[in-house]
Short mmCIF file of C-alpha atoms in Angstrom, two decimals:
data_model
loop_
_atom_site.label_atom_id
_atom_site.label_comp_id
_atom_site.label_asym_id
_atom_site.label_seq_id
_atom_site.Cartn_x
_atom_site.Cartn_y
_atom_site.Cartn_z
CA MET A 1 -15.57 -4.86 -19.88
CA GLU A 2 -17.55 -6.68 -22.68
CA GLU A 3 -21.05 -5.79 -21.20
CA LEU A 4 -20.02 -2.35 -20.67
CA ASP A 5 -18.87 -1.91 -24.14
CA LEU A 6 -22.19 -3.34 -25.59
CA LEU A 7 -24.17 -0.96 -23.28
CA LYS A 8 -22.19 1.93 -24.74
CA LYS A 9 -22.67 1.27 -28.16
CA ALA A 10 -26.53 1.03 -27.44
CA TRP A 11 -26.21 4.29 -25.74
CA GLN A 12 -24.68 6.00 -28.53
CA LYS A 13 -27.84 5.30 -30.66
CA ASP A 14 -30.14 8.20 -31.79
CA THR A 15 -33.33 7.22 -29.61
CA HIS A 16 -33.84 9.46 -26.95
CA GLU A 17 -35.56 6.92 -24.76
CA TYR A 18 -33.14 4.31 -25.25
CA GLU A 19 -30.20 6.59 -24.49
CA GLN A 20 -31.76 7.43 -21.06
CA VAL A 21 -31.90 3.91 -20.38
CA SER A 22 -28.73 2.79 -21.20
CA GLU A 23 -26.95 5.58 -19.33
CA THR A 24 -28.67 4.45 -16.48
CA ASP A 25 -27.45 0.97 -16.95
CA ILE A 26 -23.82 1.97 -17.33
CA TYR A 27 -23.95 4.10 -14.42
CA LYS A 28 -25.33 0.82 -12.53
CA MET A 29 -22.64 -1.40 -13.86
CA LEU A 30 -19.88 1.04 -13.21
CA HIS A 31 -21.37 1.40 -9.66
CA THR A 32 -21.30 -2.22 -9.03
CA LYS A 33 -17.81 -2.74 -10.48
CA SER A 34 -16.24 0.19 -8.29
CA SER A 35 -18.17 -1.22 -5.14
CA SER A 36 -16.61 -4.42 -5.89
CA ILE A 37 -12.99 -3.22 -6.56
CA VAL A 38 -13.21 -1.29 -3.21
CA LYS A 39 -14.45 -4.08 -1.39
CA TRP A 40 -11.44 -6.12 -2.49
CA ILE A 41 -8.98 -3.40 -1.40
CA LEU A 42 -10.51 -3.93 1.92
CA ILE A 43 -10.11 -7.33 2.14
CA ILE A 44 -6.64 -7.53 0.64
CA SER A 45 -5.61 -4.73 3.11
CA ILE A 46 -6.91 -6.73 6.01
CA VAL A 47 -5.25 -9.98 5.00
CA GLU A 48 -2.11 -8.05 4.68
CA VAL A 49 -1.96 -7.06 8.16
CA LEU A 50 -2.70 -10.41 9.31
CA PHE A 51 0.10 -11.73 7.33
CA TRP A 52 2.51 -9.20 8.66
CA THR A 53 1.18 -9.99 12.14
CA LEU A 54 1.64 -13.57 11.74
CA ILE A 55 5.41 -12.91 10.53
CA SER A 56 6.11 -10.86 13.52
CA VAL A 57 4.86 -13.46 15.84
CA ILE A 58 7.00 -16.17 13.90
CA TRP A 59 9.87 -13.82 13.98
CA ASN A 60 10.17 -12.31 17.42
CA THR A 61 11.53 -9.11 17.65
CA ASP A 62 12.21 -9.28 21.27
CA ASP A 63 14.39 -12.51 21.08
CA PHE A 64 16.44 -10.73 18.28
CA LEU A 65 16.94 -7.64 20.54
CA LYS A 66 17.92 -9.70 23.48
CA LYS A 67 20.64 -11.73 21.21
CA LEU A 68 22.22 -8.32 20.37
CA HIS A 69 22.01 -7.34 24.07
CA ALA A 70 19.73 -4.22 23.14
CA GLU A 71 17.26 -4.98 25.55
CA ASN A 72 16.66 -1.51 26.51
CA THR A 73 15.57 -0.73 23.09
CA ILE A 74 12.55 -3.25 23.33
CA ILE A 75 9.99 -0.77 24.80
CA TYR A 76 10.81 1.83 21.99
CA PHE A 77 10.08 -0.88 19.40
CA LYS A 78 6.98 -1.92 21.22
CA VAL A 79 5.68 1.88 21.04
CA TRP A 80 6.65 1.96 17.36
CA ASN A 81 5.00 -1.30 16.55
CA PHE A 82 1.80 0.23 18.59
CA ILE A 83 1.92 3.50 16.52
CA ASN A 84 2.56 1.70 13.35
CA TYR A 85 -0.64 -0.59 13.97
CA VAL A 86 -2.91 2.46 14.95
CA VAL A 87 -2.05 4.11 11.72
CA ILE A 88 -2.47 0.82 9.66
CA LEU A 89 -5.87 0.26 11.13
CA GLY A 90 -6.79 3.97 10.51
CA PHE A 91 -6.05 3.12 6.86
CA ILE A 92 -8.43 0.13 6.85
CA TYR A 93 -10.93 1.92 8.52
CA SER A 94 -10.88 4.75 5.69
CA PHE A 95 -11.03 1.87 3.24
CA TYR A 96 -14.23 0.54 5.15
CA LYS A 97 -15.56 3.90 4.76
CA ASN A 98 -14.86 4.56 1.31
CA TYR A 99 -16.51 1.11 0.67
CA ILE A 100 -19.82 2.25 2.15
CA LYS A 101 -19.71 5.44 0.66
CA ILE A 102 -19.26 3.85 -3.04
CA THR A 103 -21.85 1.10 -2.20
CA THR A 104 -24.52 3.65 -1.08
CA THR A 105 -23.93 6.42 -3.30
CA ALA A 106 -26.48 7.31 -6.16
CA SER A 107 -24.99 9.90 -7.97
CA THR A 108 -22.34 10.10 -10.59
CA LYS A 109 -20.73 13.03 -9.42
CA GLN A 110 -20.42 11.62 -5.81
CA LEU A 111 -19.49 8.15 -7.19
CA MET A 112 -16.61 10.18 -9.18
CA GLN A 113 -15.58 11.86 -6.12
CA ASP A 114 -15.56 8.68 -3.84
CA ILE A 115 -13.33 6.83 -6.47
CA LEU A 116 -10.84 9.58 -6.43
CA LYS A 117 -10.76 9.82 -2.57
CA THR A 118 -10.30 5.83 -2.60
CA ARG A 119 -7.34 6.05 -5.05
CA ARG A 120 -5.68 8.90 -2.98
CA THR A 121 -6.26 6.77 0.16
CA VAL A 122 -4.54 3.52 -1.39
CA GLN A 123 -1.59 5.69 -2.70
CA TYR A 124 -0.98 7.26 0.69
CA TYR A 125 -1.12 3.70 2.32
CA VAL A 126 0.91 2.40 -0.16
CA TRP A 127 3.74 5.41 0.27
CA TYR A 128 3.34 5.01 4.17
CA ASN A 129 4.22 1.31 3.74
CA LEU A 130 7.35 1.93 1.77
CA GLY A 131 8.30 4.72 4.14
CA MET A 132 8.00 2.71 7.27
CA ALA A 133 10.13 -0.34 5.49
CA VAL A 134 12.86 2.33 4.50
CA VAL A 135 13.12 3.60 8.18
CA SER A 136 12.69 0.09 9.53
CA LEU A 137 15.75 -1.00 7.37
CA ILE A 138 17.73 2.01 8.60
CA ILE A 139 16.80 1.30 12.08
CA GLY A 140 17.89 -2.53 11.67
CA PHE A 141 21.26 -1.32 10.12
CA ILE A 142 21.95 1.09 12.98
CA LEU A 143 20.99 -1.88 15.65
CA GLN A 144 23.56 -4.02 13.90
CA PHE A 145 26.38 -1.67 13.75
CA VAL A 146 25.67 -0.47 17.62
CA PHE A 147 25.13 -3.85 19.06
CA ASN A 148 26.52 -6.59 16.64
CA PRO A 149 30.14 -7.77 17.69
CA GLN A 150 30.89 -8.53 14.55
CA MET A 151 30.01 -5.33 12.95
CA LYS A 152 32.12 -3.57 16.12
CA LEU A 153 35.21 -5.43 14.67
CA ILE A 154 34.43 -4.07 10.98
CA ALA A 155 33.92 -0.51 12.84
CA ASP A 156 37.20 -0.77 14.72
CA LYS A 157 39.04 -2.07 11.58
CA ILE A 158 37.94 0.74 9.70
CA ALA A 159 38.86 3.27 12.57
CA ARG A 160 42.30 1.79 13.10
CA GLU A 161 43.41 1.46 9.40
CA GLU A 162 41.30 4.30 8.14
CA SER A 163 40.31 2.16 5.23
CA TYR A 164 38.07 4.19 2.96
CA HIS A 165 37.75 1.11 0.70
CA THR A 166 35.98 -1.06 3.37
CA ILE A 167 33.77 2.27 4.10
CA TRP A 168 32.49 2.34 0.48
CA ILE A 169 32.15 -1.52 0.33
CA THR A 170 29.88 -1.51 3.51
CA VAL A 171 28.07 1.41 2.42
CA GLY A 172 27.60 0.07 -1.02
CA ILE A 173 26.23 -3.39 0.60
CA ILE A 174 23.97 -1.55 2.72
CA LEU A 175 22.45 0.63 0.04
CA LEU A 176 22.03 -2.28 -2.52
CA ALA A 177 20.30 -4.24 0.19
CA THR A 178 17.90 -1.44 0.84
CA VAL A 179 17.17 -1.03 -2.81
CA ILE A 180 16.55 -4.86 -3.26
CA VAL A 181 14.16 -4.82 -0.40
CA ILE A 182 12.33 -1.76 -1.03
CA GLY A 183 12.10 -2.72 -4.70
CA LEU A 184 10.45 -5.97 -3.66
CA PHE A 185 8.07 -4.08 -1.56
CA TRP A 186 7.08 -1.76 -4.33
CA ILE A 187 6.57 -4.75 -6.93
CA PHE A 188 4.32 -6.31 -4.24
CA TYR A 189 2.23 -3.46 -3.68
CA ARG A 190 2.27 -2.58 -7.50
CA LEU A 191 0.90 -6.22 -8.18
CA LEU A 192 -1.31 -6.03 -5.06
CA TYR A 193 -3.04 -2.74 -5.50
CA GLY A 194 -1.98 -1.23 -8.97
CA ILE A 195 -4.27 -3.51 -10.94
CA LEU A 196 -7.19 -2.66 -8.77
CA LEU A 197 -6.52 1.07 -8.84
CA ARG A 198 -6.09 0.99 -12.76
CA LYS A 199 -9.50 -0.60 -12.89
CA LEU A 200 -10.87 1.93 -10.63
CA ASN A 201 -9.46 4.73 -12.84
CA HIS A 202 -10.85 3.13 -15.94
CA ASN A 203 -14.43 3.49 -14.11
CA TYR A 204 -13.64 6.89 -13.28
CA LYS A 205 -13.02 7.91 -16.74
CA GLU A 206 -16.15 6.00 -18.09
CA LEU A 207 -18.27 7.85 -15.41
CA LYS A 208 -16.53 11.16 -16.68
CA LYS A 209 -17.97 10.46 -20.05
CA ILE A 210 -21.51 9.91 -18.91
CA ASP A 211 -21.43 12.93 -16.64
CA LEU A 212 -20.34 15.33 -19.78
#
């Protein structure tokens, strides 16, 4: 941001003519930087989808369900994955539209609105992915309890002995695993998109100063 700071100092000088030139230069720089940030958000989201798609190919869900003898749930997971991909692609399309809007806008107010809209879209995207991770974990635990023979033995032992100690240990392990996994996802998104959003927010604040 050194170039921006120099322009801001020049903009604060008393000469009216220079003020107009500097204001325009500051806007152009913020416009370029904002456009670049949104472009990276778009690129990262596409790479992320490709990465998770590769993981799903390597770790085949159908084979996992067949091992658990839960073949009748395969169709539901296919529908689930289809809906999830439709939603994700919808977000990516929104990122693309935001990028096009920010790239072509010529108004300070419009650029500020586009930045706010992009930030909201990214936040919704992150929360959606975290929500899907929670739901996926819950479904995974349910499948284990219903279809995994070892889990059935534990369930039978709990029912037979009415062992509340075993119940609390099992619930504790599940909650701990969920918190750890979701925490890792949150850190991942915090690092991946958080830095870009902070830069975008900084640009918004600088534009707000110009618009006053």
